[in-house]
Tab-separated table of N, CA and C in Angstrom:
chain	number	residue	atom	x	y	z
H	1	UNK	N	0.842	-1.173	0.000
H	1	UNK	CA	0.000	0.000	0.000
H	1	UNK	C	0.892	1.244	0.000
H	2	UNK	N	0.586	2.198	-0.828
H	2	UNK	CA	1.380	3.416	-0.958
H	2	UNK	C	0.730	4.510	-0.108
H	3	UNK	N	1.349	4.782	1.036
H	3	UNK	CA	0.798	5.767	1.968
H	3	UNK	C	0.867	7.190	1.404
H	4	UNK	N	1.917	7.468	0.646
H	4	UNK	CA	2.039	8.806	0.072
H	4	UNK	C	0.908	9.090	-0.915
H	5	UNK	N	0.531	8.089	-1.689
H	5	UNK	CA	-0.569	8.258	-2.643
H	5	UNK	C	-1.891	8.446	-1.904
H	6	UNK	N	-2.074	7.677	-0.816
H	6	UNK	CA	-3.312	7.801	-0.051
H	6	UNK	C	-3.449	9.174	0.600
H	7	UNK	N	-2.319	9.714	1.051
H	7	UNK	CA	-2.342	11.023	1.708
H	7	UNK	C	-2.289	12.182	0.708
H	8	UNK	N	-2.108	11.885	-0.565
H	8	UNK	CA	-2.055	12.922	-1.589
H	8	UNK	C	-0.717	13.638	-1.634
H	9	UNK	N	0.314	13.000	-1.115
H	9	UNK	CA	1.635	13.618	-1.070
H	9	UNK	C	2.550	13.153	-2.192
H	10	UNK	N	2.075	12.258	-3.048
H	10	UNK	CA	2.958	11.737	-4.092
H	10	UNK	C	3.363	12.825	-5.090
H	11	UNK	N	2.471	13.736	-5.430
H	11	UNK	CA	2.824	14.841	-6.330
H	11	UNK	C	3.829	15.785	-5.682
H	12	UNK	N	3.641	16.005	-4.396
H	12	UNK	CA	4.561	16.875	-3.654
H	12	UNK	C	5.958	16.267	-3.616
H	13	UNK	N	6.054	14.957	-3.388
H	13	UNK	CA	7.346	14.263	-3.342
H	13	UNK	C	8.010	14.308	-4.721
H	14	UNK	N	7.224	14.115	-5.775
H	14	UNK	CA	7.774	14.156	-7.128
H	14	UNK	C	8.332	15.549	-7.426
H	15	UNK	N	7.590	16.598	-7.042
H	15	UNK	CA	8.073	17.966	-7.279
H	15	UNK	C	9.351	18.239	-6.495
H	16	UNK	N	9.407	17.799	-5.237
H	16	UNK	CA	10.609	18.018	-4.430
H	16	UNK	C	11.800	17.242	-4.989
H	17	UNK	N	11.537	16.023	-5.429
H	17	UNK	CA	12.611	15.216	-6.003
H	17	UNK	C	13.153	15.890	-7.275
H	18	UNK	N	12.261	16.407	-8.114
H	18	UNK	CA	12.681	17.093	-9.337
H	18	UNK	C	13.464	18.362	-8.988
H	19	UNK	N	13.012	19.077	-7.949
H	19	UNK	CA	13.716	20.299	-7.541
H	19	UNK	C	15.108	19.987	-7.016
H	20	UNK	N	15.245	18.904	-6.266
H	20	UNK	CA	16.560	18.518	-5.743
H	20	UNK	C	17.489	18.103	-6.876
H	21	UNK	N	16.973	17.354	-7.821
H	21	UNK	CA	17.787	16.936	-8.966
H	21	UNK	C	18.206	18.157	-9.784
H	22	UNK	N	17.274	19.068	-10.017
H	22	UNK	CA	17.606	20.287	-10.769
H	22	UNK	C	18.631	21.129	-10.011
H	23	UNK	N	18.498	21.200	-8.701
H	23	UNK	CA	19.473	21.940	-7.888
H	23	UNK	C	20.854	21.308	-7.953
H	24	UNK	N	20.892	19.985	-7.934
H	24	UNK	CA	22.188	19.301	-8.009
H	24	UNK	C	22.849	19.541	-9.359
H	25	UNK	N	22.066	19.513	-10.419
H	25	UNK	CA	22.618	19.776	-11.751
H	25	UNK	C	23.113	21.216	-11.838
H	26	UNK	N	22.331	22.153	-11.295
H	26	UNK	CA	22.741	23.566	-11.319
H	26	UNK	C	24.015	23.774	-10.502
H	27	UNK	N	24.111	23.125	-9.347
H	27	UNK	CA	25.317	23.263	-8.527
H	27	UNK	C	26.532	22.693	-9.256
H	28	UNK	N	26.345	21.582	-9.937
H	28	UNK	CA	27.448	20.995	-10.701
H	28	UNK	C	27.886	21.918	-11.831
H	29	UNK	N	26.914	22.545	-12.492
H	29	UNK	CA	27.247	23.500	-13.552
H	29	UNK	C	28.021	24.694	-12.995
H	30	UNK	N	27.607	25.183	-11.824
H	30	UNK	CA	28.302	26.327	-11.210
H	30	UNK	C	29.726	25.942	-10.815
H	31	UNK	N	29.909	24.733	-10.321
H	31	UNK	CA	31.256	24.280	-9.961
H	31	UNK	C	32.136	24.140	-11.199
H	32	UNK	N	31.568	23.649	-12.288
H	32	UNK	CA	32.335	23.551	-13.536
H	32	UNK	C	32.737	24.932	-14.034
H	33	UNK	N	31.814	25.881	-13.958
H	33	UNK	CA	32.122	27.246	-14.369
H	33	UNK	C	33.215	27.844	-13.492
H	34	UNK	N	33.112	27.638	-12.180
H	34	UNK	CA	34.146	28.153	-11.269
H	34	UNK	C	35.492	27.485	-11.553
H	35	UNK	N	35.495	26.200	-11.855
H	35	UNK	CA	36.735	25.486	-12.157
H	35	UNK	C	37.388	26.045	-13.426
H	36	UNK	N	36.579	26.299	-14.449
H	36	UNK	CA	37.111	26.866	-15.693
H	36	UNK	C	37.676	28.273	-15.469
H	37	UNK	N	36.955	29.074	-14.700
H	37	UNK	CA	37.441	30.429	-14.444
H	37	UNK	C	38.689	30.410	-13.562
H	38	UNK	N	38.788	29.447	-12.636
H	38	UNK	CA	39.987	29.340	-11.807
H	38	UNK	C	41.202	28.979	-12.666
H	39	UNK	N	41.006	28.079	-13.628
H	39	UNK	CA	42.105	27.725	-14.532
H	39	UNK	C	42.536	28.940	-15.344
H	40	UNK	N	41.564	29.726	-15.802
H	40	UNK	CA	41.890	30.939	-16.555
H	40	UNK	C	42.618	31.946	-15.670
H	41	UNK	N	42.172	32.064	-14.422
H	41	UNK	CA	42.826	32.991	-13.485
H	41	UNK	C	44.260	32.547	-13.183
H	42	UNK	N	44.485	31.253	-12.995
H	42	UNK	CA	45.846	30.760	-12.742
H	42	UNK	C	46.764	31.041	-13.925
H	43	UNK	N	46.240	30.870	-15.138
H	43	UNK	CA	47.034	31.147	-16.335
H	43	UNK	C	47.402	32.627	-16.380
H	44	UNK	N	46.437	33.488	-16.095
H	44	UNK	CA	46.706	34.925	-16.104
H	44	UNK	C	47.721	35.314	-15.031
H	45	UNK	N	47.571	34.755	-13.837
H	45	UNK	CA	48.511	35.078	-12.763
H	45	UNK	C	49.917	34.582	-13.081
H	46	UNK	N	50.028	33.400	-13.678
H	46	UNK	CA	51.335	32.888	-14.087
H	46	UNK	C	51.979	33.780	-15.128
H	47	UNK	N	51.185	34.210	-16.092
H	47	UNK	CA	51.691	35.113	-17.117
H	47	UNK	C	52.106	36.447	-16.504
H	48	UNK	N	51.344	36.911	-15.513
H	48	UNK	CA	51.688	38.168	-14.872
H	48	UNK	C	53.014	38.049	-14.108
H	49	UNK	N	53.249	36.927	-13.453
H	49	UNK	CA	54.522	36.729	-12.754
H	49	UNK	C	55.680	36.744	-13.741
H	50	UNK	N	55.514	36.047	-14.867
H	50	UNK	CA	56.566	36.035	-15.887
H	50	UNK	C	56.819	37.444	-16.414
H	51	UNK	N	55.746	38.196	-16.658
H	51	UNK	CA	55.917	39.555	-17.166
H	51	UNK	C	56.550	40.484	-16.125
H	52	UNK	N	56.250	40.283	-14.857
H	52	UNK	CA	56.892	41.098	-13.809
H	52	UNK	C	58.389	40.815	-13.772
H	53	UNK	N	58.762	39.551	-13.872
H	53	UNK	CA	60.185	39.198	-13.892
H	53	UNK	C	60.853	39.780	-15.135
H	54	UNK	N	60.187	39.646	-16.281
H	54	UNK	CA	60.743	40.206	-17.520
H	54	UNK	C	60.851	41.717	-17.430
H	55	UNK	N	59.842	42.349	-16.852
H	55	UNK	CA	59.874	43.801	-16.713
H	55	UNK	C	61.011	44.239	-15.796
H	56	UNK	N	61.232	43.498	-14.725
H	56	UNK	CA	62.362	43.815	-13.841
H	56	UNK	C	63.692	43.672	-14.561
H	57	UNK	N	63.865	42.586	-15.286
H	57	UNK	CA	65.110	42.378	-16.030
H	57	UNK	C	65.306	43.423	-17.116
H	58	UNK	N	64.243	43.717	-17.832
H	58	UNK	CA	64.349	44.731	-18.884
H	58	UNK	C	64.596	46.123	-18.314
H	59	UNK	N	64.091	46.381	-17.129
H	59	UNK	CA	64.352	47.674	-16.495
H	59	UNK	C	65.831	47.825	-16.176
H	60	UNK	N	66.423	46.773	-15.649
H	60	UNK	CA	67.860	46.817	-15.345
H	60	UNK	C	68.668	47.022	-16.628
H	61	UNK	N	68.332	46.243	-17.649
H	61	UNK	CA	69.053	46.365	-18.919
H	61	UNK	C	68.858	47.761	-19.511
H	62	UNK	N	67.636	48.280	-19.428
H	62	UNK	CA	67.360	49.617	-19.964
H	62	UNK	C	68.192	50.677	-19.267
H	63	UNK	N	68.281	50.589	-17.960
H	63	UNK	CA	69.065	51.582	-17.227
H	63	UNK	C	70.561	51.468	-17.550
H	64	UNK	N	71.043	50.247	-17.653
H	64	UNK	CA	72.467	50.057	-17.980
H	64	UNK	C	72.764	50.586	-19.380
H	65	UNK	N	71.916	50.233	-20.331
H	65	UNK	CA	72.165	50.673	-21.705
H	65	UNK	C	71.921	52.168	-21.892
H	66	UNK	N	70.973	52.721	-21.167
H	66	UNK	CA	70.782	54.170	-21.252
H	66	UNK	C	72.013	54.889	-20.707
H	67	UNK	N	72.558	54.365	-19.630
H	67	UNK	CA	73.793	54.951	-19.093
H	67	UNK	C	74.942	54.787	-20.082
H	68	UNK	N	75.033	53.620	-20.694
H	68	UNK	CA	76.069	53.385	-21.695
H	68	UNK	C	75.899	54.331	-22.884
H	69	UNK	N	74.654	54.545	-23.284
H	69	UNK	CA	74.396	55.449	-24.409
H	69	UNK	C	74.809	56.881	-24.078
H	70	UNK	N	74.586	57.295	-22.857
H	70	UNK	CA	75.012	58.642	-22.455
H	70	UNK	C	76.537	58.745	-22.455
H	71	UNK	N	77.182	57.697	-21.969
H	71	UNK	CA	78.649	57.702	-21.992
H	71	UNK	C	79.185	57.698	-23.416
H	72	UNK	N	78.569	56.904	-24.258
H	72	UNK	CA	79.024	56.814	-25.644
H	72	UNK	C	78.800	58.143	-26.370
H	73	UNK	N	77.768	58.861	-25.977
H	73	UNK	CA	77.467	60.140	-26.620
H	73	UNK	C	78.654	61.109	-26.547
H	74	UNK	N	79.426	60.986	-25.508
H	74	UNK	CA	80.539	61.920	-25.335
H	74	UNK	C	81.859	61.387	-25.897
H	75	UNK	N	81.829	60.204	-26.538
H	75	UNK	CA	83.044	59.706	-27.158
H	75	UNK	C	83.321	60.472	-28.446
H	76	UNK	N	84.414	60.135	-29.060
H	76	UNK	CA	84.868	60.890	-30.224
H	76	UNK	C	83.999	60.684	-31.473
H	77	UNK	N	83.624	59.459	-31.765
H	77	UNK	CA	82.962	59.146	-33.023
H	77	UNK	C	81.429	59.310	-32.900
H	78	UNK	N	80.806	60.036	-33.811
H	78	UNK	CA	79.352	60.177	-33.766
H	78	UNK	C	78.614	58.881	-34.126
H	79	UNK	N	79.261	57.944	-34.868
H	79	UNK	CA	78.603	56.682	-35.190
H	79	UNK	C	78.386	55.842	-33.932
H	80	UNK	N	79.348	55.853	-33.039
H	80	UNK	CA	79.192	55.106	-31.786
H	80	UNK	C	78.026	55.664	-30.979
H	81	UNK	N	77.876	56.936	-30.990
H	81	UNK	CA	76.774	57.555	-30.243
H	81	UNK	C	75.426	57.142	-30.832
H	82	UNK	N	75.326	57.166	-32.154
H	82	UNK	CA	74.069	56.785	-32.791
H	82	UNK	C	73.715	55.331	-32.474
H	83	UNK	N	74.684	54.441	-32.562
H	83	UNK	CA	74.450	53.025	-32.265
H	83	UNK	C	74.048	52.848	-30.803
H	84	UNK	N	74.728	53.541	-29.905
H	84	UNK	CA	74.387	53.447	-28.475
H	84	UNK	C	72.953	53.879	-28.205
H	85	UNK	N	72.531	54.969	-28.823
H	85	UNK	CA	71.166	55.440	-28.632
H	85	UNK	C	70.147	54.511	-29.289
H	86	UNK	N	70.503	53.924	-30.410
H	86	UNK	CA	69.586	52.966	-31.047
H	86	UNK	C	69.385	51.725	-30.180
H	87	UNK	N	70.472	51.228	-29.610
H	87	UNK	CA	70.360	50.058	-28.733
H	87	UNK	C	69.537	50.407	-27.501
H	88	UNK	N	69.836	51.545	-26.903
H	88	UNK	CA	69.081	51.959	-25.713
H	88	UNK	C	67.611	52.184	-26.063
H	89	UNK	N	67.336	52.769	-27.212
H	89	UNK	CA	65.951	52.980	-27.642
H	89	UNK	C	65.217	51.677	-27.871
H	90	UNK	N	65.928	50.702	-28.439
H	90	UNK	CA	65.316	49.387	-28.648
H	90	UNK	C	64.924	48.752	-27.327
H	91	UNK	N	65.837	48.793	-26.348
H	91	UNK	CA	65.526	48.238	-25.037
H	91	UNK	C	64.389	49.003	-24.375
H	92	UNK	N	64.325	50.284	-24.578
H	92	UNK	CA	63.250	51.087	-24.016
H	92	UNK	C	61.903	50.709	-24.632
H	93	UNK	N	61.873	50.472	-25.928
H	93	UNK	CA	60.633	50.049	-26.592
H	93	UNK	C	60.192	48.674	-26.081
H	94	UNK	N	61.130	47.750	-25.911
H	94	UNK	CA	60.795	46.433	-25.371
H	94	UNK	C	60.265	46.530	-23.948
H	95	UNK	N	60.877	47.398	-23.162
H	95	UNK	CA	60.425	47.604	-21.784
H	95	UNK	C	58.998	48.156	-21.776
H	96	UNK	N	58.718	49.123	-22.642
H	96	UNK	CA	57.376	49.708	-22.714
H	96	UNK	C	56.342	48.665	-23.153
H	97	UNK	N	56.711	47.807	-24.093
H	97	UNK	CA	55.789	46.750	-24.544
H	97	UNK	C	55.482	45.775	-23.407
H	98	UNK	N	56.506	45.412	-22.629
H	98	UNK	CA	56.278	44.515	-21.493
H	98	UNK	C	55.400	45.186	-20.441
H	99	UNK	N	55.601	46.469	-20.216
H	99	UNK	CA	54.791	47.203	-19.249
H	99	UNK	C	53.332	47.262	-19.695
H	100	UNK	N	53.092	47.518	-20.962
H	100	UNK	CA	51.725	47.562	-21.486
H	100	UNK	C	51.063	46.193	-21.372
H	101	UNK	N	51.806	45.133	-21.680
H	101	UNK	CA	51.257	43.777	-21.550
H	101	UNK	C	50.929	43.465	-20.097
H	102	UNK	N	51.790	43.868	-19.178
H	102	UNK	CA	51.556	43.632	-17.755
H	102	UNK	C	50.311	44.368	-17.280
H	103	UNK	N	50.142	45.610	-17.677
H	103	UNK	CA	48.964	46.378	-17.279
H	103	UNK	C	47.698	45.741	-17.839
H	104	UNK	N	47.766	45.267	-19.074
H	104	UNK	CA	46.612	44.613	-19.685
H	104	UNK	C	46.229	43.341	-18.936
H	105	UNK	N	47.206	42.518	-18.597
H	105	UNK	CA	46.941	41.276	-17.860
H	105	UNK	C	46.420	41.595	-16.464
H	106	UNK	N	46.972	42.610	-15.814
H	106	UNK	CA	46.526	42.974	-14.471
H	106	UNK	C	45.081	43.450	-14.474
H	107	UNK	N	44.685	44.174	-15.495
H	107	UNK	CA	43.282	44.611	-15.594
H	107	UNK	C	42.355	43.419	-15.777
H	108	UNK	N	42.769	42.456	-16.576
H	108	UNK	CA	41.940	41.273	-16.785
H	108	UNK	C	41.876	40.430	-15.520
H	109	UNK	N	42.964	40.376	-14.771
H	109	UNK	CA	42.996	39.580	-13.547
H	109	UNK	C	42.106	40.198	-12.483
H	110	UNK	N	41.899	41.493	-12.545
H	110	UNK	CA	41.031	42.149	-11.575
H	110	UNK	C	39.572	41.770	-11.737
H	111	UNK	N	39.206	41.186	-12.844
H	111	UNK	CA	37.828	40.811	-13.120
H	111	UNK	C	37.666	39.292	-13.030
H	112	UNK	N	38.259	38.700	-12.021
H	112	UNK	CA	38.248	37.239	-11.891
H	112	UNK	C	36.865	36.726	-11.497
H	113	UNK	N	36.508	35.587	-12.009
H	113	UNK	CA	35.268	34.882	-11.677
H	113	UNK	C	34.026	35.720	-11.978
H	114	UNK	N	34.090	36.542	-13.002
H	114	UNK	CA	32.954	37.399	-13.347
H	114	UNK	C	31.736	36.569	-13.755
H	115	UNK	N	31.954	35.541	-14.548
H	115	UNK	CA	30.828	34.720	-15.003
H	115	UNK	C	30.192	33.962	-13.845
H	116	UNK	N	31.014	33.448	-12.945
H	116	UNK	CA	30.477	32.726	-11.790
H	116	UNK	C	29.683	33.666	-10.899
H	117	UNK	N	30.224	34.860	-10.638
H	117	UNK	CA	29.498	35.839	-9.804
H	117	UNK	C	28.180	36.230	-10.463
H	118	UNK	N	28.199	36.424	-11.769
H	118	UNK	CA	26.981	36.797	-12.481
H	118	UNK	C	25.945	35.678	-12.402
H	119	UNK	N	26.377	34.465	-12.589
H	119	UNK	CA	25.462	33.329	-12.553
H	119	UNK	C	24.877	33.131	-11.163
H	120	UNK	N	25.722	33.248	-10.135
H	120	UNK	CA	25.225	33.105	-8.766
H	120	UNK	C	24.288	34.252	-8.394
H	121	UNK	N	24.540	35.452	-8.881
H	121	UNK	CA	23.638	36.579	-8.627
H	121	UNK	C	22.284	36.335	-9.288
H	122	UNK	N	22.304	35.794	-10.498
H	122	UNK	CA	21.043	35.466	-11.177
H	122	UNK	C	20.295	34.377	-10.421
H	123	UNK	N	21.021	33.371	-9.936
H	123	UNK	CA	20.382	32.319	-9.141
H	123	UNK	C	19.747	32.907	-7.886
H	124	UNK	N	20.451	33.810	-7.235
H	124	UNK	CA	19.939	34.419	-6.009
H	124	UNK	C	18.663	35.236	-6.307
H	125	UNK	N	18.650	35.968	-7.430
H	125	UNK	CA	17.436	36.718	-7.810
H	125	UNK	C	16.286	35.762	-8.080
H	126	UNK	N	16.560	34.658	-8.735
H	126	UNK	CA	15.501	33.670	-9.007
H	126	UNK	C	14.944	33.089	-7.722
H	127	UNK	N	15.832	32.798	-6.782
H	127	UNK	CA	15.385	32.241	-5.501
H	127	UNK	C	14.516	33.249	-4.764
H	128	UNK	N	14.952	34.511	-4.756
H	128	UNK	CA	14.148	35.534	-4.060
H	128	UNK	C	12.780	35.722	-4.716
H	129	UNK	N	12.711	35.623	-6.044
H	129	UNK	CA	11.431	35.756	-6.736
H	129	UNK	C	10.491	34.612	-6.404
H	130	UNK	N	11.025	33.418	-6.257
H	130	UNK	CA	10.186	32.260	-5.933
H	130	UNK	C	9.677	32.325	-4.506
H	131	UNK	N	10.465	32.935	-3.626
H	131	UNK	CA	10.024	33.029	-2.237
H	131	UNK	C	9.052	34.180	-2.078
């Protein structure tokens, strides 16, 4: 004998079971989204560390070569001065490119887990509407 059917609770149990299954699927989807965004964030942070190290190294090289270019400027031959400034300018351009890349990555890293936050906010609005 099915007591739930006799009491008229079988429809209620079916609805609750469906809601629990749907909630479990939604939670799994949110965890997958968070996992994907975490992998993306780790990649960005790793790239940012590499760029910080490169920027530090390029800064040292830029300062050394800029100093060398200034010293060469006062030597006798004007060709040496031109070459010194070209080398220093090249290092300066590379340093600026690394700095721009670092700033770009840092801005993207500041927006971590945006999709997960958006999805959870939408879920929270849906829950509040149902209540």
